[in-house]
C-alpha positions in Angstrom: 0.0 0.0 0.0 1.2 3.4 -0.7 0.7 6.4 1.5 -1.2 8.1 -1.3 -4.0 5.6 -0.9 -4.3 6.1 2.8 -4.4 9.9 2.2 -7.0 9.6 -0.5 -9.2 7.6 1.8 -8.8 10.2 4.6 -9.5 13.1 2.2 -12.6 11.4 0.8 -13.8 11.1 4.3 -13.2 14.9 4.8 -11.4 17.5 2.8 -8.9 19.3 4.9 -5.7 21.2 5.2 -2.4 19.3 5.3 -2.0 20.1 9.0 -5.5 18.9 9.9 -5.1 15.8 7.6 -1.9 14.9 9.4 -3.5 15.3 12.8 -6.5 13.2 11.8 -4.2 10.6 10.2 -2.3 10.3 13.5 -5.6 9.6 15.3 -7.0 7.1 12.9 -5.2 5.5 10.0 -1.9 6.2 11.7 -2.6 3.4 14.2 -1.9 0.9 11.4 -0.1 2.9 8.8 2.5 5.3 10.1 3.7 8.4 8.3 5.4 11.5 9.4 3.9 14.9 8.7 6.7 15.6 6.3 5.9 12.4 4.3 2.3 13.4 4.2 3.0 16.9 2.8 5.4 15.5 0.3 2.8 12.9 -0.8 0.1 15.6 -1.1 2.3 17.4 -3.6 2.8 14.2 -5.6 -0.9 13.5 -5.6 -1.7 17.0 -6.7 0.8 16.7 -9.6 -0.8 13.4 -10.6 -4.2 15.1 -10.7 -5.7 13.0 -7.9 -6.3 15.9 -5.6 -6.5 19.7 -5.8 -5.8 22.3 -3.3 -7.1 25.8 -2.7 -6.2 28.6 -0.3 -8.0 28.0 2.9 -10.6 30.7 3.8 -8.8 31.2 7.2 -5.3 31.2 5.7 -4.6 34.9 6.3 -0.9 35.4 5.5 -0.1 31.7 5.9 0.2 29.1 3.1 -2.6 27.0 4.5 -4.4 25.0 1.7 -7.4 22.8 1.7 -7.1 19.5 -0.2 -9.9 17.6 -1.8 -10.1 14.5 -3.9 -10.8 14.8 -7.7 -12.6 12.2 -9.8 -9.2 10.8 -10.9 -8.2 10.3 -7.3 -11.5 8.5 -6.6 -10.8 6.3 -9.7 -7.3 5.5 -8.4 -8.6 4.6 -5.0 -11.2 2.3 -6.6 -8.6 0.7 -8.8 -6.2 0.1 -5.9 -8.9 -1.2 -3.5 -10.0 -3.8 -6.1 -6.5 -5.3 -6.2 -5.7 -8.3 -3.9 -4.0 -7.1 -0.7 -0.9 -8.9 0.4 -0.9 -10.5 3.8 0.7 -8.5 6.6 4.5 -9.1 6.7 5.5 -9.4 10.3 8.9 -7.8 11.1 9.6 -7.7 14.8 13.1 -7.1 15.9 12.3 -8.3 19.4 11.5 -11.8 18.0 15.0 -11.9 16.6 16.4 -10.9 20.0 14.4 -13.7 21.6 15.9 -16.2 19.1 19.4 -14.8 20.0 18.5 -15.4 23.7 17.5 -19.0 22.9 20.8 -19.5 21.0 23.1 -17.7 23.5 21.3 -18.6 26.7 22.8 -15.5 28.2 20.5 -12.5 27.6 18.1 -10.9 30.0 15.2 -9.6 27.9 12.8 -9.4 30.8 13.1 -5.6 31.2 12.4 -5.1 27.5 9.5 -7.4 27.6 8.1 -5.5 30.6 8.4 -2.3 28.7 6.7 -3.8 25.6 3.9 -5.2 27.7 3.3 -1.7 29.2 3.1 -0.2 25.7 0.6 -2.8 24.6 -1.5 -2.2 27.8 -1.4 1.6 27.1 -2.5 1.1 23.5 -5.2 -1.3 24.5 -6.5 1.2 27.0 -6.5 3.9 24.3 -8.4 1.6 21.9 -11.0 0.7 24.5 -11.5 4.4 25.3 -12.0 5.2 21.6 -14.4 2.2 21.3 -16.5 3.5 24.3 -16.4 7.1 23.0 -17.1 6.5 19.3 -18.9 3.1 19.0 -21.2 2.7 22.0 -24.4 3.7 20.1 -26.4 0.7 19.0 -27.5 2.2 15.7 -24.1 2.8 14.0 -23.9 3.5 10.3 -22.3 1.0 8.0 -19.2 3.2 7.8 -19.0 3.5 11.6 -19.4 -0.3 12.0 -16.5 -0.8 9.5 -14.4 1.6 11.5 -15.3 -0.2 14.7 -14.3 -3.6 13.2 -10.9 -2.0 12.2 -10.5 -0.9 15.8 -11.5 -4.3 17.1 -8.7 -5.9 15.1 -6.3 -3.5 16.9 -7.9 -4.4 20.2 -7.5 -8.1 19.5 -3.9 -7.6 18.5 -3.1 -5.8 21.7 -4.9 -8.4 23.8 -3.1 -11.2 22.1 0.2 -9.4 22.5 -0.4 -9.0 26.2 -1.4 -12.7 26.7 1.7 -13.7 24.7 4.0 -11.3 26.6 2.8 -12.6 30.0 3.4 -16.2 28.9 6.8 -15.2 27.6 7.7 -13.5 30.9 6.8 -16.7 32.7 9.1 -18.6 30.3 12.0 -16.1 30.6 11.8 -16.2 34.4 11.7 -20.0 34.4 14.8 -20.0 32.2 16.6 -17.6 34.6 15.9 -20.0 37.5 17.2 -23.0 35.4 20.4 -21.1 34.5 21.1 -20.2 38.1 21.0 -23.8 39.2 
């Protein structure tokens, strides 16, 4: 997936300035597709050159260079084309898993502090996701779009829950190995 498709999706949901788009991106799509604000602005320029979006000076721009971006029919067509393609499976690249393999091979590492840190991060993210779920998806009569957004959030919730369960099990294993080594 390219950043441009994530931005097209976000702009179809709501035309906005680059700054507002980057802030919205961080709070939604950014949970599963990371991009810096600089990357977003650079991609907006490419998308405008490609004719997928257009920008105009924001009514509240004053003396700033604030622009409002909106998707053009060519951008909608590109998003439809891209969305119809088969999506590759997620490629898991987790450096910590390699470190655990190194621990298994060397039998000399203490990865417990790092695992505690990672567990805390997963717990924080899970709490954030549950807060978002309560705030945005508690109503029983959600629109189809809102139900889809909720299901995306649920995948994040399930990922964090599974990571916590796995992390706690791994902590037990690492502490057992420490006792075994000490004997």
